[in-house]
mmCIF file of N, CA and C in Angstrom:
data_model
loop_
_atom_site.group_PDB
_atom_site.id
_atom_site.type_symbol
_atom_site.label_atom_id
_atom_site.label_comp_id
_atom_site.label_asym_id
_atom_site.label_seq_id
_atom_site.Cartn_x
_atom_site.Cartn_y
_atom_site.Cartn_z
ATOM 1 N N MET R 286 8.247 9.194 17.758
ATOM 2 C CA MET R 286 8.783 10.153 18.110
ATOM 3 C C MET R 286 7.543 11.564 17.430
ATOM 4 N N LEU R 287 6.856 11.184 16.503
ATOM 5 C CA LEU R 287 5.787 12.474 16.858
ATOM 6 C C LEU R 287 4.230 12.066 16.991
ATOM 7 N N GLY R 288 4.446 11.169 17.480
ATOM 8 C CA GLY R 288 3.360 10.478 18.426
ATOM 9 C C GLY R 288 2.307 9.777 17.309
ATOM 10 N N PRO R 289 1.210 9.210 17.594
ATOM 11 C CA PRO R 289 0.481 7.845 17.144
ATOM 12 C C PRO R 289 -0.332 8.939 15.545
ATOM 13 N N ALA R 290 -0.195 9.692 15.763
ATOM 14 C CA ALA R 290 -0.924 10.682 14.463
ATOM 15 C C ALA R 290 -0.534 12.049 13.735
ATOM 16 N N PRO R 291 0.714 11.988 13.741
ATOM 17 C CA PRO R 291 1.174 12.949 12.782
ATOM 18 C C PRO R 291 0.881 13.456 11.775
ATOM 19 N N SER R 292 0.771 14.667 11.574
ATOM 20 C CA SER R 292 0.497 15.427 10.380
ATOM 21 C C SER R 292 1.623 14.998 9.154
ATOM 22 N N ALA R 293 0.632 15.835 8.202
ATOM 23 C CA ALA R 293 1.724 15.139 6.939
ATOM 24 C C ALA R 293 2.960 16.395 7.329
ATOM 25 N N GLU R 294 2.430 17.648 7.654
ATOM 26 C CA GLU R 294 3.874 18.653 7.865
ATOM 27 C C GLU R 294 4.710 18.166 8.446
ATOM 28 N N ALA R 295 4.369 17.603 9.668
ATOM 29 C CA ALA R 295 5.412 17.104 10.458
ATOM 30 C C ALA R 295 6.127 15.946 9.927
ATOM 31 N N LEU R 296 5.436 14.856 9.486
ATOM 32 C CA LEU R 296 6.227 14.088 8.911
ATOM 33 C C LEU R 296 6.987 14.071 7.885
ATOM 34 N N HIS R 297 6.668 15.132 7.066
ATOM 35 C CA HIS R 297 8.027 16.194 5.758
ATOM 36 C C HIS R 297 8.533 16.592 6.510
ATOM 37 N N ALA R 298 8.527 17.432 7.575
ATOM 38 C CA ALA R 298 9.358 18.102 8.620
ATOM 39 C C ALA R 298 10.466 16.919 8.936
ATOM 40 N N PHE R 299 10.421 15.803 9.219
ATOM 41 C CA PHE R 299 11.286 15.381 9.990
ATOM 42 C C PHE R 299 11.846 13.915 9.397
ATOM 43 N N SER R 300 10.880 14.013 8.060
ATOM 44 C CA SER R 300 11.855 13.100 7.472
ATOM 45 C C SER R 300 13.168 13.211 6.384
ATOM 46 N N LEU R 301 14.261 12.839 6.987
ATOM 47 C CA LEU R 301 16.051 13.393 6.357
ATOM 48 C C LEU R 301 15.737 12.950 4.596
ATOM 49 N N GLN R 302 15.160 12.574 3.957
ATOM 50 C CA GLN R 302 14.923 12.032 2.851
ATOM 51 C C GLN R 302 14.403 13.274 2.185
ATOM 52 N N ASN R 303 13.775 13.967 2.757
ATOM 53 C CA ASN R 303 13.264 14.934 2.142
ATOM 54 C C ASN R 303 13.742 16.589 2.119
ATOM 55 N N HIS R 304 14.833 16.092 3.226
ATOM 56 C CA HIS R 304 15.749 17.835 2.623
ATOM 57 C C HIS R 304 17.443 17.190 2.388
ATOM 58 N N ILE R 305 17.663 16.573 1.661
ATOM 59 C CA ILE R 305 18.615 16.293 0.651
ATOM 60 C C ILE R 305 19.413 17.600 -0.294
ATOM 61 N N GLY R 306 20.841 18.040 -0.144
ATOM 62 C CA GLY R 306 20.939 19.255 -0.761
ATOM 63 C C GLY R 306 22.680 18.913 -1.000
ATOM 64 N N ALA R 307 22.780 20.036 -1.981
ATOM 65 C CA ALA R 307 24.038 19.934 -2.287
ATOM 66 C C ALA R 307 24.934 19.816 -1.058
ATOM 67 N N ASP R 308 24.796 20.533 -0.007
ATOM 68 C CA ASP R 308 25.601 21.032 1.379
ATOM 69 C C ASP R 308 25.587 19.426 2.050
ATOM 70 N N THR R 309 24.745 18.530 1.565
ATOM 71 C CA THR R 309 24.392 17.043 2.564
ATOM 72 C C THR R 309 26.486 16.262 2.778
ATOM 73 N N PRO R 310 26.794 15.923 3.884
ATOM 74 C CA PRO R 310 27.804 15.575 3.570
ATOM 75 C C PRO R 310 27.936 14.260 3.393
ATOM 76 N N PRO R 311 28.732 13.181 3.083
ATOM 77 C CA PRO R 311 28.998 11.858 2.876
ATOM 78 C C PRO R 311 28.009 11.086 3.859
ATOM 79 N N THR R 312 27.488 10.347 3.625
ATOM 80 C CA THR R 312 26.629 9.750 4.891
ATOM 81 C C THR R 312 26.897 8.199 4.835
ATOM 82 N N PHE R 313 26.903 7.997 6.230
ATOM 83 C CA PHE R 313 26.837 6.467 6.675
ATOM 84 C C PHE R 313 25.905 5.432 6.945
ATOM 85 N N LEU R 314 25.059 4.805 6.345
ATOM 86 C CA LEU R 314 24.279 4.135 7.183
ATOM 87 C C LEU R 314 24.041 2.720 7.844
ATOM 88 N N ALA R 315 23.281 2.464 8.427
ATOM 89 C CA ALA R 315 23.562 1.179 9.467
ATOM 90 C C ALA R 315 22.175 1.129 10.053
ATOM 91 N N HIS R 316 21.175 -0.381 9.944
ATOM 92 C CA HIS R 316 20.511 -0.693 10.582
ATOM 93 C C HIS R 316 20.442 -2.362 10.438
ATOM 94 N N ALA R 317 19.656 -2.312 11.148
ATOM 95 C CA ALA R 317 19.414 -4.292 11.711
ATOM 96 C C ALA R 317 17.874 -4.242 10.897
ATOM 97 N N LEU R 318 17.793 -5.216 10.380
ATOM 98 C CA LEU R 318 16.908 -5.383 9.728
ATOM 99 C C LEU R 318 15.501 -5.917 10.996
ATOM 100 N N ASP R 319 16.017 -6.166 11.924
ATOM 101 C CA ASP R 319 15.142 -6.706 12.947
ATOM 102 C C ASP R 319 14.816 -5.530 14.216
ATOM 103 N N ASP R 320 14.982 -4.096 13.791
ATOM 104 C CA ASP R 320 14.674 -3.140 14.470
ATOM 105 C C ASP R 320 13.411 -3.241 15.072
ATOM 106 N N PRO R 321 13.010 -3.270 15.974
ATOM 107 C CA PRO R 321 11.569 -2.875 16.521
ATOM 108 C C PRO R 321 10.977 -1.499 16.361
ATOM 109 N N THR R 322 11.975 -0.835 16.575
ATOM 110 C CA THR R 322 11.495 0.728 16.318
ATOM 111 C C THR R 322 11.286 1.674 15.279
ATOM 112 N N VAL R 323 12.491 1.425 14.853
ATOM 113 C CA VAL R 323 12.434 1.991 13.018
ATOM 114 C C VAL R 323 12.385 1.015 12.413
ATOM 115 N N PRO R 324 11.669 0.949 11.494
ATOM 116 C CA PRO R 324 11.403 0.229 10.540
ATOM 117 C C PRO R 324 12.872 0.212 9.188
ATOM 118 N N PRO R 325 13.286 -0.283 8.683
ATOM 119 C CA PRO R 325 14.933 -0.435 7.772
ATOM 120 C C PRO R 325 14.238 0.509 6.380
ATOM 121 N N GLU R 326 13.269 0.244 6.536
ATOM 122 C CA GLU R 326 12.614 1.096 5.327
ATOM 123 C C GLU R 326 13.292 2.493 4.988
ATOM 124 N N ASN R 327 12.984 3.216 6.388
ATOM 125 C CA ASN R 327 13.857 4.396 6.437
ATOM 126 C C ASN R 327 14.808 4.518 6.049
ATOM 127 N N SER R 328 16.139 4.151 6.239
ATOM 128 C CA SER R 328 17.328 4.248 6.083
ATOM 129 C C SER R 328 17.447 3.788 4.675
ATOM 130 N N LEU R 329 16.262 3.393 3.770
ATOM 131 C CA LEU R 329 16.472 2.504 2.360
ATOM 132 C C LEU R 329 16.017 3.740 1.479
ATOM 133 N N SER R 330 15.272 4.683 2.421
ATOM 134 C CA SER R 330 14.826 5.682 1.679
ATOM 135 C C SER R 330 15.220 6.843 1.494
ATOM 136 N N LEU R 331 16.160 6.724 2.476
ATOM 137 C CA LEU R 331 17.030 7.941 2.785
ATOM 138 C C LEU R 331 17.808 7.752 1.945
ATOM 139 N N LEU R 332 18.880 6.028 1.422
ATOM 140 C CA LEU R 332 19.583 6.210 1.030
ATOM 141 C C LEU R 332 19.790 6.467 -0.637
ATOM 142 N N ALA R 333 18.097 5.601 -0.967
ATOM 143 C CA ALA R 333 17.715 6.322 -1.975
ATOM 144 C C ALA R 333 17.388 7.754 -2.831
ATOM 145 N N ALA R 334 17.268 8.498 -1.856
ATOM 146 C CA ALA R 334 17.161 10.059 -1.670
ATOM 147 C C ALA R 334 18.746 10.700 -2.047
ATOM 148 N N LEU R 335 19.781 10.056 -0.572
ATOM 149 C CA LEU R 335 21.329 10.222 -0.736
ATOM 150 C C LEU R 335 21.378 10.478 -2.653
ATOM 151 N N ARG R 336 21.109 8.989 -3.353
ATOM 152 C CA ARG R 336 21.689 8.282 -4.622
ATOM 153 C C ARG R 336 21.112 9.221 -5.711
ATOM 154 N N GLU R 337 19.839 9.807 -5.282
ATOM 155 C CA GLU R 337 19.583 10.723 -6.694
ATOM 156 C C GLU R 337 20.079 12.151 -6.461
ATOM 157 N N LYS R 338 20.617 12.128 -5.069
ATOM 158 C CA LYS R 338 21.042 14.484 -5.444
ATOM 159 C C LYS R 338 22.573 13.478 -5.552
ATOM 160 N N GLY R 339 23.657 12.555 -5.662
ATOM 161 C CA GLY R 339 25.097 12.051 -5.775
ATOM 162 C C GLY R 339 25.301 12.260 -4.802
ATOM 163 N N VAL R 340 24.981 12.329 -3.499
ATOM 164 C CA VAL R 340 25.973 12.437 -2.067
ATOM 165 C C VAL R 340 26.190 10.960 -1.685
ATOM 166 N N ALA R 341 27.829 10.907 -1.459
ATOM 167 C CA ALA R 341 28.469 10.005 -1.152
ATOM 168 C C ALA R 341 28.244 9.052 -0.371
ATOM 169 N N THR R 342 27.557 8.086 -0.532
ATOM 170 C CA THR R 342 26.714 7.049 0.792
ATOM 171 C C THR R 342 27.477 5.668 0.602
ATOM 172 N N GLN R 343 27.049 5.253 2.136
ATOM 173 C CA GLN R 343 27.136 3.529 2.240
ATOM 174 C C GLN R 343 26.330 3.414 3.446
ATOM 175 N N CYS R 344 26.187 1.784 2.782
ATOM 176 C CA CYS R 344 24.690 1.713 3.730
ATOM 177 C C CYS R 344 24.696 -0.438 3.954
ATOM 178 N N HIS R 345 24.879 -0.117 5.269
ATOM 179 C CA HIS R 345 24.937 -1.393 5.491
ATOM 180 C C HIS R 345 23.570 -2.284 6.491
ATOM 181 N N LEU R 346 22.960 -3.281 5.809
ATOM 182 C CA LEU R 346 21.485 -3.665 6.874
ATOM 183 C C LEU R 346 21.979 -4.646 7.046
ATOM 184 N N PHE R 347 22.128 -5.271 8.485
ATOM 185 C CA PHE R 347 22.138 -6.410 9.159
ATOM 186 C C PHE R 347 21.053 -7.082 9.576
ATOM 187 N N GLU R 348 20.937 -8.385 9.578
ATOM 188 C CA GLU R 348 20.281 -9.606 9.570
ATOM 189 C C GLU R 348 19.180 -9.439 10.926
ATOM 190 N N SER R 349 20.632 -9.113 12.234
ATOM 191 C CA SER R 349 19.696 -9.055 13.147
ATOM 192 C C SER R 349 20.497 -7.933 14.142
ATOM 193 N N GLY R 350 19.625 -7.441 15.635
ATOM 194 C CA GLY R 350 20.717 -6.387 15.923
ATOM 195 C C GLY R 350 19.881 -5.158 16.974
ATOM 196 N N GLY R 351 18.174 -5.580 16.655
ATOM 197 C CA GLY R 351 17.797 -4.646 17.401
ATOM 198 C C GLY R 351 18.027 -3.006 17.076
ATOM 199 N N HIS R 352 17.933 -2.443 17.723
ATOM 200 C CA HIS R 352 17.744 -1.213 18.128
ATOM 201 C C HIS R 352 18.406 -0.523 19.013
ATOM 202 N N GLY R 353 19.459 0.483 18.619
ATOM 203 C CA GLY R 353 21.053 0.306 19.350
ATOM 204 C C GLY R 353 21.756 -0.399 19.670
ATOM 205 N N PHE R 354 22.507 -0.893 18.637
ATOM 206 C CA PHE R 354 22.754 -2.264 17.836
ATOM 207 C C PHE R 354 24.679 -1.621 18.147
ATOM 208 N N GLY R 355 24.761 -0.776 18.790
ATOM 209 C CA GLY R 355 26.244 -0.073 18.997
ATOM 210 C C GLY R 355 25.909 -0.316 20.665
ATOM 211 N N LEU R 356 25.792 -0.806 21.540
ATOM 212 C CA LEU R 356 25.290 -1.283 22.593
ATOM 213 C C LEU R 356 25.444 -3.221 22.970
ATOM 214 N N ALA R 357 25.732 -3.596 22.012
ATOM 215 C CA ALA R 357 25.352 -5.352 21.716
ATOM 216 C C ALA R 357 27.000 -5.480 21.905
ATOM 217 N N GLY R 358 26.772 -6.762 21.860
ATOM 218 C CA GLY R 358 28.420 -7.424 22.290
ATOM 219 C C GLY R 358 29.088 -7.658 21.377
ATOM 220 N N PRO R 359 30.598 -7.843 21.170
ATOM 221 C CA PRO R 359 31.228 -7.691 19.903
ATOM 222 C C PRO R 359 30.877 -9.273 18.841
ATOM 223 N N ASP R 360 30.457 -10.394 19.682
ATOM 224 C CA ASP R 360 29.867 -10.963 18.671
ATOM 225 C C ASP R 360 28.249 -10.988 17.555
ATOM 226 N N SER R 361 27.980 -9.948 17.963
ATOM 227 C CA SER R 361 26.090 -9.776 17.156
ATOM 228 C C SER R 361 26.807 -9.278 15.890
ATOM 229 N N PRO R 362 25.821 -9.742 15.122
ATOM 230 C CA PRO R 362 26.112 -9.503 13.681
ATOM 231 C C PRO R 362 26.692 -7.736 13.582
ATOM 232 N N PRO R 363 26.218 -6.809 13.983
ATOM 233 C CA PRO R 363 26.210 -5.443 13.842
ATOM 234 C C PRO R 363 27.674 -5.482 14.419
ATOM 235 N N ALA R 364 28.613 -6.088 14.904
ATOM 236 C CA ALA R 364 29.574 -5.475 15.907
ATOM 237 C C ALA R 364 30.201 -4.919 14.902
ATOM 238 N N GLN R 365 30.429 -5.183 13.551
ATOM 239 C CA GLN R 365 31.572 -4.236 12.596
ATOM 240 C C GLN R 365 31.079 -2.800 12.318
ATOM 241 N N TRP R 366 30.215 -2.731 12.477
ATOM 242 C CA TRP R 366 30.050 -0.824 12.122
ATOM 243 C C TRP R 366 31.013 0.190 12.305
ATOM 244 N N PRO R 367 31.433 -0.099 13.429
ATOM 245 C CA PRO R 367 32.797 1.297 13.473
ATOM 246 C C PRO R 367 33.527 0.918 13.239
ATOM 247 N N GLU R 368 33.996 0.238 12.485
ATOM 248 C CA GLU R 368 35.129 -0.517 11.614
ATOM 249 C C GLU R 368 34.827 0.612 10.181
ATOM 250 N N LEU R 369 33.811 -0.584 9.679
ATOM 251 C CA LEU R 369 32.651 -0.019 8.382
ATOM 252 C C LEU R 369 32.778 1.902 8.515
ATOM 253 N N LEU R 370 32.258 2.258 9.519
ATOM 254 C CA LEU R 370 32.348 3.825 9.218
ATOM 255 C C LEU R 370 33.575 4.452 9.483
ATOM 256 N N ALA R 371 34.866 3.998 9.903
ATOM 257 C CA ALA R 371 35.913 4.170 10.439
ATOM 258 C C ALA R 371 36.407 4.371 8.532
ATOM 259 N N ALA R 372 36.071 3.472 8.134
ATOM 260 C CA ALA R 372 36.665 3.241 6.583
ATOM 261 C C ALA R 372 36.279 4.012 5.690
ATOM 262 N N PHE R 373 34.959 4.321 6.347
ATOM 263 C CA PHE R 373 34.142 5.184 4.731
ATOM 264 C C PHE R 373 34.509 6.427 5.195
ATOM 265 N N ALA R 374 34.830 6.864 6.664
ATOM 266 C CA ALA R 374 35.336 8.276 6.630
ATOM 267 C C ALA R 374 36.495 8.421 6.808
ATOM 268 N N ARG R 375 37.197 7.832 6.239
ATOM 269 C CA ARG R 375 38.243 7.998 5.839
ATOM 270 C C ARG R 375 38.407 8.496 4.185
ATOM 271 N N ARG R 376 38.023 7.597 3.665
ATOM 272 C CA ARG R 376 37.854 7.598 2.097
ATOM 273 C C ARG R 376 37.236 9.110 1.923
ATOM 274 N N HIS R 377 36.359 10.035 3.025
ATOM 275 C CA HIS R 377 35.938 10.902 2.112
ATOM 276 C C HIS R 377 36.401 12.045 3.673
ATOM 277 N N GLY R 378 37.869 12.022 4.129
ATOM 278 C CA GLY R 378 38.338 13.230 4.139
ATOM 279 C C GLY R 378 38.054 13.697 5.974
ATOM 280 N N ALA R 379 38.047 12.140 6.657
ATOM 281 C CA ALA R 379 37.981 12.765 7.754
ATOM 282 C C ALA R 379 38.934 12.047 9.101
#
């Protein structure tokens, strides 16, 4: 997204974990460990920042599913993420 050699300023500006505040809503994270596009460490960094700021969060890491697993079939490992998200949202008033 940022190109092959992003500046430190661009990395900071586009790294969500650097922008967590008191107004950050409850956050649901789901990531496949075999995602070839976005490293799962990005979700882990965001999770750590959310927890540090006391933001309600839930994180699911799936063994497989690749990138964009929302398009995967019903028998894929992350197929349950919509139900997990719905339960999280209900607990937080959505």
